[in-house]
Coordinates of C-alpha atoms in Angstrom, one line a residue:
X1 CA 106.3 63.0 80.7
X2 CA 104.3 65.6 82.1
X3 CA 100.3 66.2 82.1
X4 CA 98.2 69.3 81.3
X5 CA 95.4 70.5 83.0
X6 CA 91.8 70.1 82.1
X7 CA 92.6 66.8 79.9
X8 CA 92.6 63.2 80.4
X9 CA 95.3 61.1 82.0
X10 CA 97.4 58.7 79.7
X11 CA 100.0 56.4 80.4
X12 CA 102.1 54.8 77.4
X13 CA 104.7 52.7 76.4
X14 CA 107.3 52.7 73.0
X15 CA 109.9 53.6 71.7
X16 CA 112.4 56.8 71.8
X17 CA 113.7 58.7 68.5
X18 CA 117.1 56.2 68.9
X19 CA 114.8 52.8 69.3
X20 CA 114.9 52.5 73.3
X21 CA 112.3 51.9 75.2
X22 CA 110.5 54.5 77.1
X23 CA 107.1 55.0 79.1
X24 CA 105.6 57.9 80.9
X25 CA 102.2 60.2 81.0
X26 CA 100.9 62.2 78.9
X27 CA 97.7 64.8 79.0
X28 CA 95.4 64.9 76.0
X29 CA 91.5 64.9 74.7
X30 CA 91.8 61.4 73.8
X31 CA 93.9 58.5 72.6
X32 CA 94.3 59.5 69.0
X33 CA 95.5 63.1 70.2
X34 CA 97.9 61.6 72.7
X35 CA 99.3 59.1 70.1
X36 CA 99.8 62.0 68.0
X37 CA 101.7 64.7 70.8
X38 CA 104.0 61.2 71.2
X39 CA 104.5 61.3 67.7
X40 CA 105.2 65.1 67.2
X41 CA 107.6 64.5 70.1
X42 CA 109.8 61.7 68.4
X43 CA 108.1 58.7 70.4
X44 CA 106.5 55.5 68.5
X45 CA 103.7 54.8 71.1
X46 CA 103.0 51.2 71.1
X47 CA 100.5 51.0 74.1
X48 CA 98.2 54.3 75.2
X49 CA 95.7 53.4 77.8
X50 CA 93.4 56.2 79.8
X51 CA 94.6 56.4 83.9
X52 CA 92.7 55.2 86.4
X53 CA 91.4 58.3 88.4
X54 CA 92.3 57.9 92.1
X55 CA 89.3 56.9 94.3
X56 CA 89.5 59.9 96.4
X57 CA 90.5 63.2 95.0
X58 CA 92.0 64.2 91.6
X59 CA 96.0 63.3 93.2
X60 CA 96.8 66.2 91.2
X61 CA 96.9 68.8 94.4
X62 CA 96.0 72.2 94.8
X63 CA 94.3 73.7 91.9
X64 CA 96.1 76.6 89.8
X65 CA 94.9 80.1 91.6
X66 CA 95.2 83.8 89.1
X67 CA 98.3 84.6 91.5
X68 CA 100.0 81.5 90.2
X69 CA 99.9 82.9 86.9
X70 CA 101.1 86.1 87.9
X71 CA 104.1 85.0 89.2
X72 CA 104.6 82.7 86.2
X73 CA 104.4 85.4 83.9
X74 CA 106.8 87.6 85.9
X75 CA 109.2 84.6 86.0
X76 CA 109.2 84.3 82.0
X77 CA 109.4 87.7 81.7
X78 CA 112.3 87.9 84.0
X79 CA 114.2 84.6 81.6
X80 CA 113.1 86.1 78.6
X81 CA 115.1 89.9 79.8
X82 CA 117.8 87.5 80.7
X83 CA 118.2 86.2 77.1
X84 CA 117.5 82.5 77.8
X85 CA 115.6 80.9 75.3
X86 CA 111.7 80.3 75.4
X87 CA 111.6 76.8 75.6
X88 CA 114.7 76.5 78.5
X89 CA 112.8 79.1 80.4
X90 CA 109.4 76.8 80.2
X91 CA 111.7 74.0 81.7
X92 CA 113.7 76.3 84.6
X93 CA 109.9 77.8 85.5
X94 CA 108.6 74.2 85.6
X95 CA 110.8 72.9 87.7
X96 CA 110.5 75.2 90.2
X97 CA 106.6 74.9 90.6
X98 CA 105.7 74.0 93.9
X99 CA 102.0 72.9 93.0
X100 CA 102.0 69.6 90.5
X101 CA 99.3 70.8 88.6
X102 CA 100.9 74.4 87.5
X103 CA 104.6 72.1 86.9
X104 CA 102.6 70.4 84.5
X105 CA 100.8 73.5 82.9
X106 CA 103.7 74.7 82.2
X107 CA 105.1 71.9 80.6
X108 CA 102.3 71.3 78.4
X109 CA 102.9 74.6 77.0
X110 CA 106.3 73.8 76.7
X111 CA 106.1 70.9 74.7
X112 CA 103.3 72.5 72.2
X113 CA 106.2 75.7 71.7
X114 CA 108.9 73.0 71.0
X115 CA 106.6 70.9 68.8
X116 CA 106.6 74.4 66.9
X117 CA 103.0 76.7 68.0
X118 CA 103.1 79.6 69.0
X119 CA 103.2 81.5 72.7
X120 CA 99.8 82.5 72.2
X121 CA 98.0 80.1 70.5
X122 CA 99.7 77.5 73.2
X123 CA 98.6 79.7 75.6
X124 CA 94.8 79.9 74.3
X125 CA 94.9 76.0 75.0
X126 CA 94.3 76.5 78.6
X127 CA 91.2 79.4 78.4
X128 CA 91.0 78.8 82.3
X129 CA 94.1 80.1 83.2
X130 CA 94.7 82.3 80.5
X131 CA 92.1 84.8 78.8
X132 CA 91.5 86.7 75.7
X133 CA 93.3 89.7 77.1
X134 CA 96.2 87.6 78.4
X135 CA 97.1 86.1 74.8
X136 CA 96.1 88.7 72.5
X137 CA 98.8 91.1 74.8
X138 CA 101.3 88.0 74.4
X139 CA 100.1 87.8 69.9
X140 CA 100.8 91.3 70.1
X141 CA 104.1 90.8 71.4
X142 CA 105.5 88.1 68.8
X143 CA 104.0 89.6 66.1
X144 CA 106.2 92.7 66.8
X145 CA 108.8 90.8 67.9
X146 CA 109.0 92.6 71.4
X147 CA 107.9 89.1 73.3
X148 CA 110.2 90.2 76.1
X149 CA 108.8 93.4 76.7
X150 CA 105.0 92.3 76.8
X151 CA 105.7 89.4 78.9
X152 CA 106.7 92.3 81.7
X153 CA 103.4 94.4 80.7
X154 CA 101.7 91.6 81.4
X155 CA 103.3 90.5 84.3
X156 CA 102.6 94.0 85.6
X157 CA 99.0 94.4 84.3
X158 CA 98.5 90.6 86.4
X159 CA 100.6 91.2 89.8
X160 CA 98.8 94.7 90.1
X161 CA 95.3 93.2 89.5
X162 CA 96.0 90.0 91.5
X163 CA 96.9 92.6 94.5
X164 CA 93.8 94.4 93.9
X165 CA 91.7 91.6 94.6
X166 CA 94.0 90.1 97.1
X167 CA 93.9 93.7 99.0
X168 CA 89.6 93.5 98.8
X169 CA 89.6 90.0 99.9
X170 CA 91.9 90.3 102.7
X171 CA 89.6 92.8 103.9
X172 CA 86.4 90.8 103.9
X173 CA 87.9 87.7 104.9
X174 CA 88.2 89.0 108.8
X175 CA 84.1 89.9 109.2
X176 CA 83.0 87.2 107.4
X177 CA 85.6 84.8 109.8
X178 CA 84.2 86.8 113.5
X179 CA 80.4 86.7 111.8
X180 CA 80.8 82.6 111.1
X181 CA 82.4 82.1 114.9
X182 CA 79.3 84.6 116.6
X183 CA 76.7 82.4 114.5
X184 CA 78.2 79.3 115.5
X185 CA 78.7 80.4 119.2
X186 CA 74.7 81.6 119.1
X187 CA 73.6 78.6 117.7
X188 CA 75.7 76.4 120.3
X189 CA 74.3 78.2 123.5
X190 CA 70.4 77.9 121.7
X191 CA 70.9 74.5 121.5
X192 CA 72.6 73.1 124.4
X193 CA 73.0 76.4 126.8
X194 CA 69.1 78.0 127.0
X195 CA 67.2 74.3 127.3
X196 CA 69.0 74.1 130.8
X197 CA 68.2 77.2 132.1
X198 CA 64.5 76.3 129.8
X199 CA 64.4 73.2 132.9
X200 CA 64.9 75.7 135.5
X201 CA 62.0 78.0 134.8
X202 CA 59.4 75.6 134.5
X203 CA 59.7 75.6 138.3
X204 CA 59.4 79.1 139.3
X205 CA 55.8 79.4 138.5
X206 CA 55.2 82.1 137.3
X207 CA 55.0 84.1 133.8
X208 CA 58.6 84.5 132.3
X209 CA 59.5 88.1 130.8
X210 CA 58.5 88.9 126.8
X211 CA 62.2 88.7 126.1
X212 CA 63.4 85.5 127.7
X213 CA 60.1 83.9 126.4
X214 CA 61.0 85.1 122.8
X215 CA 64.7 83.4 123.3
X216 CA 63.2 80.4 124.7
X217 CA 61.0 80.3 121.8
X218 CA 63.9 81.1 119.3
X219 CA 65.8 77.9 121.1
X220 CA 62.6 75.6 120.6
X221 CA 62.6 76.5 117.1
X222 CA 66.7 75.9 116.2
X223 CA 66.5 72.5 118.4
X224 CA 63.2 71.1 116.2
X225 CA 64.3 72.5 112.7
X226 CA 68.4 73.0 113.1
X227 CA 69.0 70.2 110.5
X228 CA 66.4 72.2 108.0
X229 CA 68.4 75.5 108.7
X230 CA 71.5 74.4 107.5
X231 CA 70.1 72.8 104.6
X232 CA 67.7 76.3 104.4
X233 CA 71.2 78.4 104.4
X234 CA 73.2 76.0 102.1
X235 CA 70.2 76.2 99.3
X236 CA 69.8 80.1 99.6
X237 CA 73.8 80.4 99.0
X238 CA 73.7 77.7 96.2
X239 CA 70.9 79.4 94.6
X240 CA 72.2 83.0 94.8
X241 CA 75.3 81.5 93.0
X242 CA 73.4 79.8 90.4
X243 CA 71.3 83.0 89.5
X244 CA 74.7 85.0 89.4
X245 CA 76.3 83.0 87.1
X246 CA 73.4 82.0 85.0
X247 CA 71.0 85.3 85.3
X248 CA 72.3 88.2 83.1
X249 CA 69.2 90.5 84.9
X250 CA 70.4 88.8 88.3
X251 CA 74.3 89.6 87.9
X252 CA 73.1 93.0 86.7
X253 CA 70.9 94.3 89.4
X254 CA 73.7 92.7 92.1
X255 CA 76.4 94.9 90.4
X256 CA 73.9 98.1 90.8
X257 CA 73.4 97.3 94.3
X258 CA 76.9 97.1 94.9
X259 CA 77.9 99.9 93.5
X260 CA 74.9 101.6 95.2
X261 CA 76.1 99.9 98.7
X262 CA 77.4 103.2 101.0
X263 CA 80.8 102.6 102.1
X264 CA 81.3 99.6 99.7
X265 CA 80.1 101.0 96.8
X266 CA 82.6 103.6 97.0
X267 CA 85.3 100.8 97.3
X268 CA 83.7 98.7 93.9
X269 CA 83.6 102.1 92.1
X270 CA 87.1 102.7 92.7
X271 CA 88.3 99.2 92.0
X272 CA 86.4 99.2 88.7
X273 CA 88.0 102.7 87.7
X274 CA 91.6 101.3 88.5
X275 CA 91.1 97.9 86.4
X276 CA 89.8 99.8 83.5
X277 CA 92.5 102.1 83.4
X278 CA 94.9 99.5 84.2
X279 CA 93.5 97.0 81.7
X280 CA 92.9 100.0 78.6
X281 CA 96.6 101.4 79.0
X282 CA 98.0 97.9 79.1
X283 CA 96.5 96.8 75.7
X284 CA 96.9 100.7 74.1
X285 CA 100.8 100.5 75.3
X286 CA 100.8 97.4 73.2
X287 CA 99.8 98.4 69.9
X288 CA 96.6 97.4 70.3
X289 CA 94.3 98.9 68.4
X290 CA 91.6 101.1 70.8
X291 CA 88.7 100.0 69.7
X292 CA 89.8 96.2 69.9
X293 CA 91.5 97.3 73.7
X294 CA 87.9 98.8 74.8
X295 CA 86.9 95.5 74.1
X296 CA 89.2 93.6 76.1
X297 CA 88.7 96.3 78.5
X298 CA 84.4 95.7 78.9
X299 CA 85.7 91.5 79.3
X300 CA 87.9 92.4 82.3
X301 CA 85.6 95.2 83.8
X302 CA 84.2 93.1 86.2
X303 CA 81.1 94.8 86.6
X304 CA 78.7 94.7 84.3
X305 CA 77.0 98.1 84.8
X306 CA 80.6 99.7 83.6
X307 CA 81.1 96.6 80.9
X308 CA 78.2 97.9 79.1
X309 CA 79.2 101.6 79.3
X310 CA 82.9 100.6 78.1
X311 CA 81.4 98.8 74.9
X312 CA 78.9 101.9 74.4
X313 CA 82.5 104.1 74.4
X314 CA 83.7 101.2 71.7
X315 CA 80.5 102.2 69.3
X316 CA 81.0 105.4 70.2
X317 CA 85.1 106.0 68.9
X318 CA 84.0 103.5 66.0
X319 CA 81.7 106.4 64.5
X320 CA 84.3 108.6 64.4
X321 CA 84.0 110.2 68.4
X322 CA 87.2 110.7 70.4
X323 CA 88.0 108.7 73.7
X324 CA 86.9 111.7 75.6
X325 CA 83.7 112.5 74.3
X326 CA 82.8 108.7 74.1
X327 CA 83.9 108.3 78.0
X328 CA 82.3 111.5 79.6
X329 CA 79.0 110.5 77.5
X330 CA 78.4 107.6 79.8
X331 CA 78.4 110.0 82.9
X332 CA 79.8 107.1 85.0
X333 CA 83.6 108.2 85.0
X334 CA 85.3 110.3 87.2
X335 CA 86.4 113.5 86.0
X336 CA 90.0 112.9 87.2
X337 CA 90.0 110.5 84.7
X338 CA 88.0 112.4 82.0
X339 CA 91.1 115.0 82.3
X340 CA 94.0 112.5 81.9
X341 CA 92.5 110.8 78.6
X342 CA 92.0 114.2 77.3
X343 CA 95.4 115.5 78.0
X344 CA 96.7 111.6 76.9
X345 CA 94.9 112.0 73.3
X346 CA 96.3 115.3 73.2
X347 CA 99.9 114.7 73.7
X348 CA 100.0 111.3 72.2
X349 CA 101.2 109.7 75.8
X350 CA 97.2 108.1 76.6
X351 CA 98.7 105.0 77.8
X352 CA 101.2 106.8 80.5
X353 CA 98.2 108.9 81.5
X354 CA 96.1 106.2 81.9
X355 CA 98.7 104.4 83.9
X356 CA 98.4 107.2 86.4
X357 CA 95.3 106.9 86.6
X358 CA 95.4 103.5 87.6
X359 CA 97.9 103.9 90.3
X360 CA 95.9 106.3 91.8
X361 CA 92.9 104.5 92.1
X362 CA 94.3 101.3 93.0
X363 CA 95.8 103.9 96.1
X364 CA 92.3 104.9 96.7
X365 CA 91.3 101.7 97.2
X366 CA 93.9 100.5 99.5
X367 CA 93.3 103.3 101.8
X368 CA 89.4 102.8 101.9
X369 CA 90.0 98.9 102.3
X370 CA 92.2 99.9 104.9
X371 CA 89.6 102.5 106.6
X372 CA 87.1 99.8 106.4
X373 CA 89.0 97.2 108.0
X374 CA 89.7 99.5 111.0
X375 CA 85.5 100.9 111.1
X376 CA 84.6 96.8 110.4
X377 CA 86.5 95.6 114.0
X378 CA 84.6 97.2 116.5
X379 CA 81.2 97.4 115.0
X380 CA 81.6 93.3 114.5
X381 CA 82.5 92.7 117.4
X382 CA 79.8 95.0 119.0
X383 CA 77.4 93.0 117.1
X384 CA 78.3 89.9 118.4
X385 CA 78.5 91.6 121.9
X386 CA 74.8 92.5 121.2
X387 CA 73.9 88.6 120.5
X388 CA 75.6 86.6 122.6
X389 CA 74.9 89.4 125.6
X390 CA 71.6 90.0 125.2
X391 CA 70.7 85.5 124.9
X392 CA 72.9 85.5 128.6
X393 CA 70.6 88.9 129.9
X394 CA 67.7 86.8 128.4
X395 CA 68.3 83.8 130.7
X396 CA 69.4 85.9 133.9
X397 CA 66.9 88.2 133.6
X398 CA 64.0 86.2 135.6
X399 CA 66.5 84.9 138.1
X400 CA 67.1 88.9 138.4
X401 CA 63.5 89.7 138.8
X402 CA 62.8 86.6 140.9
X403 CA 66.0 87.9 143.5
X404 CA 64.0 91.3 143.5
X405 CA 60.7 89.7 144.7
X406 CA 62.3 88.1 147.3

């Protein structure tokens, strides 16, 4: 039997719908809910006992990423074109999960569908994986009976977004890598590099240049107080996650900076422009109504400087003001943008428009990742040239002078 995500383990024993005896797992809040999924299922339960977590680790392996959803809604969409039934394509996805954890998301959901729930509401089990957005597009679709069709909207609106982010993190990911090797080289020669040549000095006599004093210096320091550095650097990450996630003011002035940031900001502006339009002419294109899609829209902005704007345009087209108006009021959109909604409203085609949009953002930022990446290499390592170079010219430099004297 298999397990959901985010519950507790059970194992339990009893008896099958034709009196044989049967035992297996099950995922639930407690005992009484898992007695009763056994029971919705056709099983008399006789024993239900809460699993034993394994000492180390959850045993339930890697942990369910936004791309794994992607691909699972693309996979339904693809059975659900193909005319297999909803609850045989829960089963054919399921088994072909890789990752435990997502096999057994997925048949969690399958078994609430067979017991007789909804898509959505199954899906609005599992809020981590799957947000408001996600299953009011997938409500949307059953209600209207286009299930099929909205599972491929969403499987767009997701693969798009997921490359987005993947495409922006791809490009961080090499800096950040070279930056963490150049500390970690620094910090070994401080250590175990510049006391040696520290030894050799003493004997020469004489008063050692400003520069290789400061680096000696710099390596007394990281020798007596490495241990409170790391803890220093751990606490000052920590914290600055803390205050992101729990500091509205925080969160808000780091999204201005960002979006202030040269080069970068150019990038967040662009990525926010493409998931807006993205997100707004997903939910339009499926019947949503626009004032409960700018909604949905300000959730998935991503920055809040823009998620406030998007729920000012909400007020604004619930008095009575058109998209338009309500957007260029903000003065944060681009007028490419302002121009598509406007000829969208006019010709009754917003969500196509708005589409366009998106693509052509989501281009933009590609090419400026891509720009970045290639600026980003040499002025790294140049950088780390800079360091590691100038703690070696720090160390030779009174042997140089001492060579000169003589």
């Amino acid at each position: 039997m298999a397990t959901a995500t985010g519950n507790d383990v059970f194992t339990w024993s009893g008896k099958d719908k034709n009196g044989r005896a049967t035992k297996g797992e099950i995922s639930a809040a407690s005992s009484a809910m898992a007695k009763a999924q056994l029971r919705r299922q056709g099983i008399s339960p006789r024993t239900v006992k809460k699993k034993a977590k394994p000492l180390f680790g959850s045993g339930q392996g890697k942990a369910i990423k936004p791309a794994d959803i992607a691909v699972f809604t693309r996979q339904m969409a693809t059975m659900m074109k193909a005319g297999v039934p909803l609850v045989q394509s829960f089963e054919i996805v399921a088994d072909g999960q890789d990752k435990p954890r997502m096999r057994q998301l997925v048949n969690d959901i399958k078994n609430d569908v067979a017991a007789g729930t909804g898509l959505a509401p199954s899906l609005a089990k599992h809020p981590r994986h799957f947000d408001e957005l996600f299953c009011s597009l997938i409500a949307s679709g059953e209600e209207s009976g286009t299930l099929e069709v909205m599972l491929d909207r969403v499987a767009t609106y997701k693969e798009k977004t997921e490359a987005l982010k993947a495409k922006i993190k791809k490009a961080m990911t090499y800096p950040l890598a070279v930056i963490a090797v150049g500390v970690i080289v620094t910090l070994i020669l401080m250590i175990k590099v510049i006391p040696v040549f520290a030894e050799t000095f003493q004997s020469f006599g004489s008063d050692l240049p400003a520069f290789t004093q400061m680096v000696l210096n710099m390596s007394e320091f990281v020798q007596s107080y490495w241990f409170v550095c790391i803890v220093g650097i751990i606490a000052i990450i920590f914290a600055f996650r803390e205050a992101k996630f729990r500091s509205v003011r925080f969160s808000e002035w780091l999204d201005k900076a960002f979006l202030k940031t040269p080069i970068v900001g150019g990038i967040v502006h662009d990525a926010v422009i493409a998931r807006f339009s993205r997100t707004l002419s997903t939910t339009f294109a499926a019947g949503v109504p626009l004032v409960d899609a700018l909604e949905s829209t300000a959730g998935a902005a991503g920055n809040s400087v823009y998620a406030k704007a998007i729920r000012q345009i909400k007020d604004d087209v619930t008095t009575g003001s058109t998209l338009y108006n309500s957007i260029k009021t903000t003065g944060l959109f681009p007028n490419m943008l302002l121009q598509m909604v406007s000829i969208g409203e006019e010709s009754g085609a917003l969500d196509d428009m708005l589409g366009k949009v998106a693509d052509h953002y989501e281009s933009a930022v590609d090419d400026a990742v891509d720009n970045l990446s290639s600026l980003l290499e040499p002025l790294i390592m140049s950088i780390l040239g800079v360091m590691v170079g100038g703690l070696m010219i720090a160390m030779y430099l009174p042997i140089f002078m001492l060579g000169s004297v003589i």
